[in-house]
Coordinates of N, CA, C and O in Angstrom, one line a residue:
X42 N 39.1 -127.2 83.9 CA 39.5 -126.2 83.0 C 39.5 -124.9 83.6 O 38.5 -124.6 84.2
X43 N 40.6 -123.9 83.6 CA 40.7 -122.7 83.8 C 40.0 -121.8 83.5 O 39.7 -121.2 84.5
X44 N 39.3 -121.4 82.3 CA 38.6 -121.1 81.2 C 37.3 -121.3 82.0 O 36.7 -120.3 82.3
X45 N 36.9 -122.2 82.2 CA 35.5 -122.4 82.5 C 34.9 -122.2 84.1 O 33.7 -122.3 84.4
X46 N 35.8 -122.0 84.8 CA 35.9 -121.8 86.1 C 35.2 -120.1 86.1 O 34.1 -119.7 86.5
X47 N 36.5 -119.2 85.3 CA 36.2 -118.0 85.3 C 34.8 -117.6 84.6 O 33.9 -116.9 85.0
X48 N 34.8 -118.1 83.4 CA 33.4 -118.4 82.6 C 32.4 -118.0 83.8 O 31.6 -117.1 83.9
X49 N 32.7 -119.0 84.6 CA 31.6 -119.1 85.8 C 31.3 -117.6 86.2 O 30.2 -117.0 86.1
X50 N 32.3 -117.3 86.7 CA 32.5 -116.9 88.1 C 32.2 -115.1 87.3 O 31.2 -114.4 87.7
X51 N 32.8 -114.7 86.6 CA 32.0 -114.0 85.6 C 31.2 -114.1 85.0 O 31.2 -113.2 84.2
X52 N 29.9 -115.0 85.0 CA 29.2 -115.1 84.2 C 28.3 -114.3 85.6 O 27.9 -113.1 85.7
X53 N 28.1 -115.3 86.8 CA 27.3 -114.7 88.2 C 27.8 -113.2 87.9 O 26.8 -112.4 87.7
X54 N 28.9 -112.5 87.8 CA 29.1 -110.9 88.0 C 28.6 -110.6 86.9 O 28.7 -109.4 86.7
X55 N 28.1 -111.1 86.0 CA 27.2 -110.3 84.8 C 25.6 -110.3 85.6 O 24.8 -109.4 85.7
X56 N 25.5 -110.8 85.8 CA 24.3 -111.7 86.4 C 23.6 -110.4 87.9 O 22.6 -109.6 88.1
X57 N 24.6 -110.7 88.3 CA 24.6 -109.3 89.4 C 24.6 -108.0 89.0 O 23.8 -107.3 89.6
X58 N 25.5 -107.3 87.9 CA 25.1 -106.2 87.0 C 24.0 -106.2 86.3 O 23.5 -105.2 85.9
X59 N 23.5 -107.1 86.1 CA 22.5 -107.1 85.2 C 21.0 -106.7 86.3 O 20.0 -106.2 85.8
X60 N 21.1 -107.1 87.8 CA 19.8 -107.5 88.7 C 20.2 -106.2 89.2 O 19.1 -105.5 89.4
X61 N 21.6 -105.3 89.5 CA 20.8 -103.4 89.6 C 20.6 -103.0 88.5 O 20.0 -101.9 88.8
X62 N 20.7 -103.2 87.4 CA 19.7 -102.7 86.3 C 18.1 -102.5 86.6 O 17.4 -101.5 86.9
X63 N 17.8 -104.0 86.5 CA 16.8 -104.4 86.6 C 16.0 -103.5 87.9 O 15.0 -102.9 87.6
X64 N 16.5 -103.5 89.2 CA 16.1 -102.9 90.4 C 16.0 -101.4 90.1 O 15.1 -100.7 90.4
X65 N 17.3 -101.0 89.4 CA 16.9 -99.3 88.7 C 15.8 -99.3 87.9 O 15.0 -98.3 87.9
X66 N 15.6 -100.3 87.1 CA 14.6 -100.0 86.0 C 13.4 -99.7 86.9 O 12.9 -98.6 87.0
X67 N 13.0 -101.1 87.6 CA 11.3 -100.6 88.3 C 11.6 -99.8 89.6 O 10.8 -99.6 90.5
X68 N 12.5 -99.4 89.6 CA 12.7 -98.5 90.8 C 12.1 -97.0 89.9 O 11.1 -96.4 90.4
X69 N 12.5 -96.5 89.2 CA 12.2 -95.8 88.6 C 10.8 -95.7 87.6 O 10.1 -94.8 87.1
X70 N 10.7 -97.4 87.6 CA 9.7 -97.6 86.0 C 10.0 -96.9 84.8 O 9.3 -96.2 84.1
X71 N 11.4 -97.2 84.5 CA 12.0 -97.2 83.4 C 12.1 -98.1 82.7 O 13.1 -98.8 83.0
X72 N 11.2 -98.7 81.3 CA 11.3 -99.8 80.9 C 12.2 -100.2 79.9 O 12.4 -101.4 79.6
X73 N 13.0 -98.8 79.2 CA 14.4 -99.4 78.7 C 14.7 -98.0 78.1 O 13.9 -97.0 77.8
X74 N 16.5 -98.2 78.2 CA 17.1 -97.1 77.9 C 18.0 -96.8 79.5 O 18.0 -97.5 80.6
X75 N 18.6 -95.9 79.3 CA 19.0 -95.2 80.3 C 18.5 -94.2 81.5 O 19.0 -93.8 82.6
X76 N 17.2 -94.1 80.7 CA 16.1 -92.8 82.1 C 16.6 -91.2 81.1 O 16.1 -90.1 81.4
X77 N 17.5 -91.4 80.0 CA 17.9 -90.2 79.9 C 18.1 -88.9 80.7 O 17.5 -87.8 80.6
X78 N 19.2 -89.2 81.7 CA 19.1 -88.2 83.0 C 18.2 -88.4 84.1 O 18.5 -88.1 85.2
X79 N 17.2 -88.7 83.9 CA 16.4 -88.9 85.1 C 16.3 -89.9 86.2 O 15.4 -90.0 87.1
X80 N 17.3 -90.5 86.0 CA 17.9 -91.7 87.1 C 19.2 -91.8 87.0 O 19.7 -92.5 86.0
X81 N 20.1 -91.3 88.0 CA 21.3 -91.5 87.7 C 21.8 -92.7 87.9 O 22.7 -93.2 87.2
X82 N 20.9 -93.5 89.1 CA 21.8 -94.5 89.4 C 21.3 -96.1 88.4 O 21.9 -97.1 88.4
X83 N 20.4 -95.8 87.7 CA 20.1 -96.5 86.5 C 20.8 -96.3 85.5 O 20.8 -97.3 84.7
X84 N 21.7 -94.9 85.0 CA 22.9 -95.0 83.9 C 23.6 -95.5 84.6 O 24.2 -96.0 83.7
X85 N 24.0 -95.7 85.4 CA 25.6 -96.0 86.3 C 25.3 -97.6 86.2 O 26.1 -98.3 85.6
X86 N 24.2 -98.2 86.7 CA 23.9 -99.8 86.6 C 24.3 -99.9 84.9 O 25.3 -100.5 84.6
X87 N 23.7 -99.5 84.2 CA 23.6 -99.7 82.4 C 25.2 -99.6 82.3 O 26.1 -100.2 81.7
X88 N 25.3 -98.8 83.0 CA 27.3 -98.1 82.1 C 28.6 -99.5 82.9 O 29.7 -100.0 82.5
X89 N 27.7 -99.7 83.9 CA 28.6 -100.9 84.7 C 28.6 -101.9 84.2 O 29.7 -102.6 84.3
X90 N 27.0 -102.6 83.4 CA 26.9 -103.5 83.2 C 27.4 -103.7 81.7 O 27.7 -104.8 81.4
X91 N 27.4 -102.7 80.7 CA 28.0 -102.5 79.0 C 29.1 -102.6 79.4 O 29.8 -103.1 78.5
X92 N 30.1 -102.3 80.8 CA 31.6 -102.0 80.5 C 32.1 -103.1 80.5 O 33.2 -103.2 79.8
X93 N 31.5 -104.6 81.4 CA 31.6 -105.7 81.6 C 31.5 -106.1 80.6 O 32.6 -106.1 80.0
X94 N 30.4 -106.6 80.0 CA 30.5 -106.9 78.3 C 31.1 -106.7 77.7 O 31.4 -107.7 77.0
X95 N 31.9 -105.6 77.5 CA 32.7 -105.5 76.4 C 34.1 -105.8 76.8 O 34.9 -105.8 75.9
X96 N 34.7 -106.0 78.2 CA 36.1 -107.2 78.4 C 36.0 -108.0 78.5 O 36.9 -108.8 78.2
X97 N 34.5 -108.6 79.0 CA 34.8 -110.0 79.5 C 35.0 -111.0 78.6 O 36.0 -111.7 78.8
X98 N 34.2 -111.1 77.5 CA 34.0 -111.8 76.3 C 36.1 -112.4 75.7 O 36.7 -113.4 75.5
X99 N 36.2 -110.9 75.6 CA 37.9 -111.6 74.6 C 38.8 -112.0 75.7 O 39.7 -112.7 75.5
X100 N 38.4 -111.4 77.1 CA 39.4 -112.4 77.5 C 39.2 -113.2 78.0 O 40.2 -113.6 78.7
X101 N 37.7 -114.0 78.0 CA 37.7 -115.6 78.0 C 38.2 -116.2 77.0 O 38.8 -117.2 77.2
X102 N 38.2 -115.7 75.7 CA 38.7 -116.0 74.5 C 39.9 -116.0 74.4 O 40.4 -116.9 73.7
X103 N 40.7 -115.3 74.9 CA 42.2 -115.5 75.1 C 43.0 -116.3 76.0 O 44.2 -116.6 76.0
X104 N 41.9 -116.5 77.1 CA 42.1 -117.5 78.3 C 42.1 -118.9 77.5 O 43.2 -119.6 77.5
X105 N 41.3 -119.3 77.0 CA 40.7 -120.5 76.5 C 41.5 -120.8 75.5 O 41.6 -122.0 75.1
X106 N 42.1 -119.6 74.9 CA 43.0 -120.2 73.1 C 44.2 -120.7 74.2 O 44.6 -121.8 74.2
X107 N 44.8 -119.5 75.3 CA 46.4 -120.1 75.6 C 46.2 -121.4 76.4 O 47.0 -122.3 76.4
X108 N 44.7 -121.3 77.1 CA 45.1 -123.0 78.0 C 45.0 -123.8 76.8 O 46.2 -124.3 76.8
X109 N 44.5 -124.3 75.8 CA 44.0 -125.0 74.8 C 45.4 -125.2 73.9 O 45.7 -126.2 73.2
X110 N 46.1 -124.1 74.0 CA 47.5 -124.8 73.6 C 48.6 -124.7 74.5 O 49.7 -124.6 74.0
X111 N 48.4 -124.8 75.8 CA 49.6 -125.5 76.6 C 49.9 -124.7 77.2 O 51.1 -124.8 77.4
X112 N 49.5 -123.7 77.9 CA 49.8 -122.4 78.4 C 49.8 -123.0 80.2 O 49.0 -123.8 80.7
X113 N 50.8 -122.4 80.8 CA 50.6 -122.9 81.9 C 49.5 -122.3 82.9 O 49.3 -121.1 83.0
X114 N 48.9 -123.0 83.6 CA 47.5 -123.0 84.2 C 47.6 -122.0 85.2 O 46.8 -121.1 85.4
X115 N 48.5 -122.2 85.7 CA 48.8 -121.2 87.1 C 49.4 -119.6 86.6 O 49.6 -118.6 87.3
X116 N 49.5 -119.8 85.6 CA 49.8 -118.4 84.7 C 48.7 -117.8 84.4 O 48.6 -116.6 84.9
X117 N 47.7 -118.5 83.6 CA 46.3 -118.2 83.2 C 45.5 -118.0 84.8 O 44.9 -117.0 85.3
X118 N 45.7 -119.1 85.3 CA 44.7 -118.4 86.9 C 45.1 -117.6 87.1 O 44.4 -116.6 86.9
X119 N 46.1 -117.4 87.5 CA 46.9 -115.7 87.8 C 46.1 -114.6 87.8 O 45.3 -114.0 88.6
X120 N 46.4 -114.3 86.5 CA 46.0 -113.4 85.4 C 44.6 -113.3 85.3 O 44.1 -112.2 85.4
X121 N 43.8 -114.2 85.1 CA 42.2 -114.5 85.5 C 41.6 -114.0 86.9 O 40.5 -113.5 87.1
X122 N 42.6 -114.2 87.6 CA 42.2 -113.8 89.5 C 42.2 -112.4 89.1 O 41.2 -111.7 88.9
X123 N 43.6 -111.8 89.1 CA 43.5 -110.0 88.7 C 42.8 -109.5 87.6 O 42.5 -108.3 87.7
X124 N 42.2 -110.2 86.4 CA 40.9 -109.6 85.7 C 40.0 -109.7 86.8 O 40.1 -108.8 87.6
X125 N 39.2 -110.8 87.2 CA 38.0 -110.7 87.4 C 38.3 -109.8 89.2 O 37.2 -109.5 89.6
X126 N 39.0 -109.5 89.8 CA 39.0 -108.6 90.8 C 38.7 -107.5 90.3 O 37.7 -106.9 90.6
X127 N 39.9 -106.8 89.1 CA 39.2 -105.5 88.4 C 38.2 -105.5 88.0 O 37.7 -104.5 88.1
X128 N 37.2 -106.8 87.0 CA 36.1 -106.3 86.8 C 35.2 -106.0 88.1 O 34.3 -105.2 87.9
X129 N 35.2 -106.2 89.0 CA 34.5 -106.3 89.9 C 34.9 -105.1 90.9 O 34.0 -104.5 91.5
X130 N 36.4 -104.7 91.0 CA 36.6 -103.2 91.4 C 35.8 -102.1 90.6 O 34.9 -101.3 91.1
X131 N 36.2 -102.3 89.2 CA 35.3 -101.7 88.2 C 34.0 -101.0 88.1 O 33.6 -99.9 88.0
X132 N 33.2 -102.7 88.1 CA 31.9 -102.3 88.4 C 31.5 -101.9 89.6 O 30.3 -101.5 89.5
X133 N 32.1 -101.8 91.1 CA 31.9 -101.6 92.0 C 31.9 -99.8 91.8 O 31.0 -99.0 91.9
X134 N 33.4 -99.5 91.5 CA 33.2 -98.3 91.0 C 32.4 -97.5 90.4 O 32.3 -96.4 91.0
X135 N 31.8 -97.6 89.4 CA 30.5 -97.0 88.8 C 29.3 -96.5 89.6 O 28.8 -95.4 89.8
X136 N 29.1 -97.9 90.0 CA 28.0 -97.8 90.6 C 28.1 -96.8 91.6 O 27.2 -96.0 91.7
X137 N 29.4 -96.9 92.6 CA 29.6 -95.7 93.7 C 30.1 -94.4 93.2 O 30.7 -93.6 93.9
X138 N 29.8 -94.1 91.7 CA 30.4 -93.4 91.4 C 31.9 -93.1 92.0 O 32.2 -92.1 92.6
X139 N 32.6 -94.1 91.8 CA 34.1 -93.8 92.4 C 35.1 -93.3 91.3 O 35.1 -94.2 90.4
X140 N 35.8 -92.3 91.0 CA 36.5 -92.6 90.3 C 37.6 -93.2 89.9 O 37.9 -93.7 88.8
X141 N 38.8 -93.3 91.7 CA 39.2 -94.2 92.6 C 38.9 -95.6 91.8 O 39.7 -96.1 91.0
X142 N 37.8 -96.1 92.0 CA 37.5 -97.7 91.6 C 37.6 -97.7 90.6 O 38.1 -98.7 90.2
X143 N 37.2 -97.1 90.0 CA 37.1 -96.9 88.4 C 38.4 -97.2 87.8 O 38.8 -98.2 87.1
X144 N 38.9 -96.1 88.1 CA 40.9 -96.2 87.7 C 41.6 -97.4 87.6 O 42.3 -98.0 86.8
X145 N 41.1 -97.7 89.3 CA 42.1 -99.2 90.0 C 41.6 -100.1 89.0 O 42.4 -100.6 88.2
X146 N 40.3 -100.6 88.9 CA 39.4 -101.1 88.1 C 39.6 -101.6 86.5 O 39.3 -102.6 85.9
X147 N 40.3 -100.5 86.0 CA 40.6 -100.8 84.7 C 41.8 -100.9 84.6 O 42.3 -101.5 83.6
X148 N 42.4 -100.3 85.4 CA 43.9 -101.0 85.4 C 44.1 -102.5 85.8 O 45.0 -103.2 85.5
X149 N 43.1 -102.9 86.7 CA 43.3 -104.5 86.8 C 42.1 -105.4 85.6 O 41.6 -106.5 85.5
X150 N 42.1 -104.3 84.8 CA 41.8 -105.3 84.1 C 42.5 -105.0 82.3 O 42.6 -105.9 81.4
X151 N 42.9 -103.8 82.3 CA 43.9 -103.6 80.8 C 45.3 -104.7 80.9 O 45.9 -105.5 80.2
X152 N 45.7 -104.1 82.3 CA 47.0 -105.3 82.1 C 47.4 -106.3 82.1 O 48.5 -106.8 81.8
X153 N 45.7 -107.2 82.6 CA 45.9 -108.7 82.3 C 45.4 -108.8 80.8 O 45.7 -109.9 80.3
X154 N 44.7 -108.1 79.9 CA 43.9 -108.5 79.0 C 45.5 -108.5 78.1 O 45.8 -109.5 77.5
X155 N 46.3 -107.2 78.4 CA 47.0 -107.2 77.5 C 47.9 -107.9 77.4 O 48.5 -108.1 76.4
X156 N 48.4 -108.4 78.8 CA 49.5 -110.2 79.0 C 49.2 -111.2 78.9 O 50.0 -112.2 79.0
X157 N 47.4 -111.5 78.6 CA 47.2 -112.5 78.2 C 46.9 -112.5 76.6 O 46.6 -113.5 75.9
X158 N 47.2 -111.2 76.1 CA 47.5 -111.2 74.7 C 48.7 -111.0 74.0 O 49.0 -111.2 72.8
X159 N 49.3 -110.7 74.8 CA 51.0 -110.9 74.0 C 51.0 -112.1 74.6 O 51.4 -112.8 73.7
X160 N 50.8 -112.9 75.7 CA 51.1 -114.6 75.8 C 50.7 -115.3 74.3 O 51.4 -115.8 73.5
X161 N 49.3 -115.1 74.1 CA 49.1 -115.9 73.2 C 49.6 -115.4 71.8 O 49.3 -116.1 70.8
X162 N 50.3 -114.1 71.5 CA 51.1 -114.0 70.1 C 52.4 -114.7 70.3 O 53.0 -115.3 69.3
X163 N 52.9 -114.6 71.7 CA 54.5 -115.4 71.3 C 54.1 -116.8 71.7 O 55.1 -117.5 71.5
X164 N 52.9 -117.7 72.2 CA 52.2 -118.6 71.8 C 52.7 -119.5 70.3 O 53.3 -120.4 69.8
X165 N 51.8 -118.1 69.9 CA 51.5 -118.6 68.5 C 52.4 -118.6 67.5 O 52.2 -119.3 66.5
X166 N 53.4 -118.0 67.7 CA 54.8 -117.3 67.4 C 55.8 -118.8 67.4 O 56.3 -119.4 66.5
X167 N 55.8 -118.9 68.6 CA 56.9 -119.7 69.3 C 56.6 -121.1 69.7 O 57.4 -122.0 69.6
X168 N 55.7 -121.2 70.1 CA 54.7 -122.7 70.2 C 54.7 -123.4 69.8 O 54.0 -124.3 70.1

Protein backbone atom coordinates (compact mmCIF):
# COMPACT_ATOMS: atom_id res chain seq x y z
CA UNK A 1 0.00 0.00 0.00
CA UNK A 2 1.10 3.55 -0.99
CA UNK A 3 -0.49 5.13 1.89
CA UNK A 4 1.37 3.24 4.36
CA UNK A 5 4.69 3.36 2.98
CA UNK A 6 4.60 7.20 3.27
CA UNK A 7 2.69 6.85 6.76
CA UNK A 8 6.13 5.42 7.43
CA UNK A 9 8.41 7.38 6.10
CA UNK A 10 6.69 10.45 7.65
CA UNK A 11 5.99 9.19 10.57
CA UNK A 12 10.36 8.76 11.24
CA UNK A 13 10.38 12.76 10.03
CA UNK A 14 7.93 13.49 12.76
CA UNK A 15 9.96 11.47 14.97
CA UNK A 16 13.15 13.46 14.01
CA UNK A 17 11.33 16.91 14.59
CA UNK A 18 10.16 15.85 17.51
CA UNK A 19 14.15 14.59 19.00
CA UNK A 20 15.42 18.61 18.16
CA UNK A 21 12.79 19.60 20.21
CA UNK A 22 13.56 17.50 22.80
CA UNK A 23 17.55 18.27 22.48
CA UNK A 24 16.40 22.21 22.54
CA UNK A 25 14.40 21.55 25.49
CA UNK A 26 17.27 20.10 27.84
CA UNK A 27 19.71 21.99 26.05
CA UNK A 28 18.20 24.96 27.41
CA UNK A 29 16.16 23.19 30.37
CA UNK A 30 13.09 24.28 29.02
CA UNK A 31 10.44 21.95 30.14
CA UNK A 32 7.66 23.10 27.87
CA UNK A 33 6.59 25.85 25.79
CA UNK A 34 8.66 27.68 23.44
CA UNK A 35 11.54 29.39 25.90
CA UNK A 36 9.47 32.47 25.13
CA UNK A 37 12.42 34.19 23.25
CA UNK A 38 15.00 32.83 25.18
CA UNK A 39 16.03 30.01 22.89
CA UNK A 40 15.68 30.64 19.46
CA UNK A 41 16.61 27.47 18.17
CA UNK A 42 13.99 25.74 20.40
CA UNK A 43 10.99 27.94 18.68
CA UNK A 44 12.40 27.00 15.33
CA UNK A 45 12.47 23.05 16.49
CA UNK A 46 8.59 23.64 17.99
CA UNK A 47 7.55 25.80 14.70
CA UNK A 48 9.12 22.91 12.44
CA UNK A 49 7.69 20.33 14.22
CA UNK A 50 3.59 22.07 14.53
CA UNK A 51 4.16 22.89 10.72
CA UNK A 52 4.56 19.13 9.98
CA UNK A 53 1.56 18.21 11.95
CA UNK A 54 -0.63 20.21 10.56
CA UNK A 55 0.04 18.74 6.58
CA UNK A 56 0.89 15.70 7.22
CA UNK A 57 -2.22 14.29 8.70
CA UNK A 58 -4.81 15.27 5.52
CA UNK A 59 -2.61 14.32 3.15
CA UNK A 60 -2.28 10.88 4.33
CA UNK A 61 -5.98 11.15 4.34
CA UNK A 62 -6.23 12.04 0.83
CA UNK A 63 -3.52 9.60 -0.19
CA UNK A 64 -5.42 6.75 1.34
CA UNK A 65 -9.17 7.87 0.23
CA UNK A 66 -7.76 8.04 -3.79
CA UNK A 67 -5.67 4.65 -3.48
CA UNK A 68 -8.68 3.01 -1.72
CA UNK A 69 -10.73 3.91 -4.69
CA UNK A 70 -8.67 3.12 -7.57
CA UNK A 71 -6.43 5.95 -8.06
CA UNK A 72 -3.37 5.09 -9.83
CA UNK A 73 -0.41 4.17 -7.64
CA UNK A 74 2.29 5.68 -9.56
CA UNK A 75 0.26 8.97 -9.43
CA UNK A 76 -0.15 8.86 -5.68
CA UNK A 77 3.72 7.84 -5.28
CA UNK A 78 4.45 10.71 -7.37
CA UNK A 79 2.87 13.12 -5.53
CA UNK A 80 3.80 11.46 -2.10
CA UNK A 81 7.65 11.61 -3.14
CA UNK A 82 7.22 15.67 -3.85
CA UNK A 83 5.19 16.08 -0.39
CA UNK A 84 7.35 14.36 1.76
CA UNK A 85 10.67 16.06 0.04
CA UNK A 86 8.95 19.44 0.86
CA UNK A 87 8.13 18.43 4.14
CA UNK A 88 11.52 17.77 4.72
CA UNK A 89 12.93 20.91 2.65
CA UNK A 90 10.53 22.61 4.98
CA UNK A 91 11.51 21.50 8.12
CA UNK A 92 15.08 21.67 7.10
CA UNK A 93 14.32 25.26 6.45
CA UNK A 94 13.21 26.47 9.88
CA UNK A 95 15.44 25.00 11.63
CA UNK A 96 18.35 26.87 9.44
CA UNK A 97 16.38 29.52 9.51
CA UNK A 98 16.23 29.53 5.67
CA UNK A 99 13.83 31.41 4.15
CA UNK A 100 14.99 29.93 0.76
CA UNK A 101 13.82 26.42 2.29
CA UNK A 102 11.01 27.53 3.70
CA UNK A 103 9.49 28.90 0.39
CA UNK A 104 10.75 25.81 -1.80
CA UNK A 105 9.43 23.83 1.19
CA UNK A 106 5.88 24.77 1.06
CA UNK A 107 5.61 24.99 -2.30
CA UNK A 108 6.45 21.31 -2.50
CA UNK A 109 4.20 20.67 -0.33
CA UNK A 110 0.81 23.10 -1.20
CA UNK A 111 0.93 21.66 -4.72
CA UNK A 112 0.80 18.19 -4.11
CA UNK A 113 -1.74 18.55 -1.19
CA UNK A 114 -3.79 20.47 -3.59
CA UNK A 115 -3.60 17.78 -6.71
CA UNK A 116 -4.12 15.26 -4.49
CA UNK A 117 -7.35 17.07 -3.65
CA UNK A 118 -8.87 17.96 -6.66
CA UNK A 119 -7.87 14.08 -7.70
CA UNK A 120 -9.95 12.90 -5.18
CA UNK A 121 -13.14 15.53 -5.96
CA UNK A 122 -13.19 14.44 -9.67
CA UNK A 123 -12.65 10.90 -7.95
CA UNK A 124 -15.54 11.31 -6.32
CA UNK A 125 -17.31 13.22 -9.02
CA UNK A 126 -16.52 10.91 -11.79
CA UNK A 127 -15.54 7.56 -10.36
Amino acid sequence: MTTSFFASVLALWLCWLSLQVIQARRRHQIGYGDGEGKAKDLQLACSAQSNAVNYIPIMLVLMFLLEEHGGASWLIMLIGLVFTAGRIIHGRGILADSLKGRVLGMQLTLWPLIGMAVLNLLNSIFG
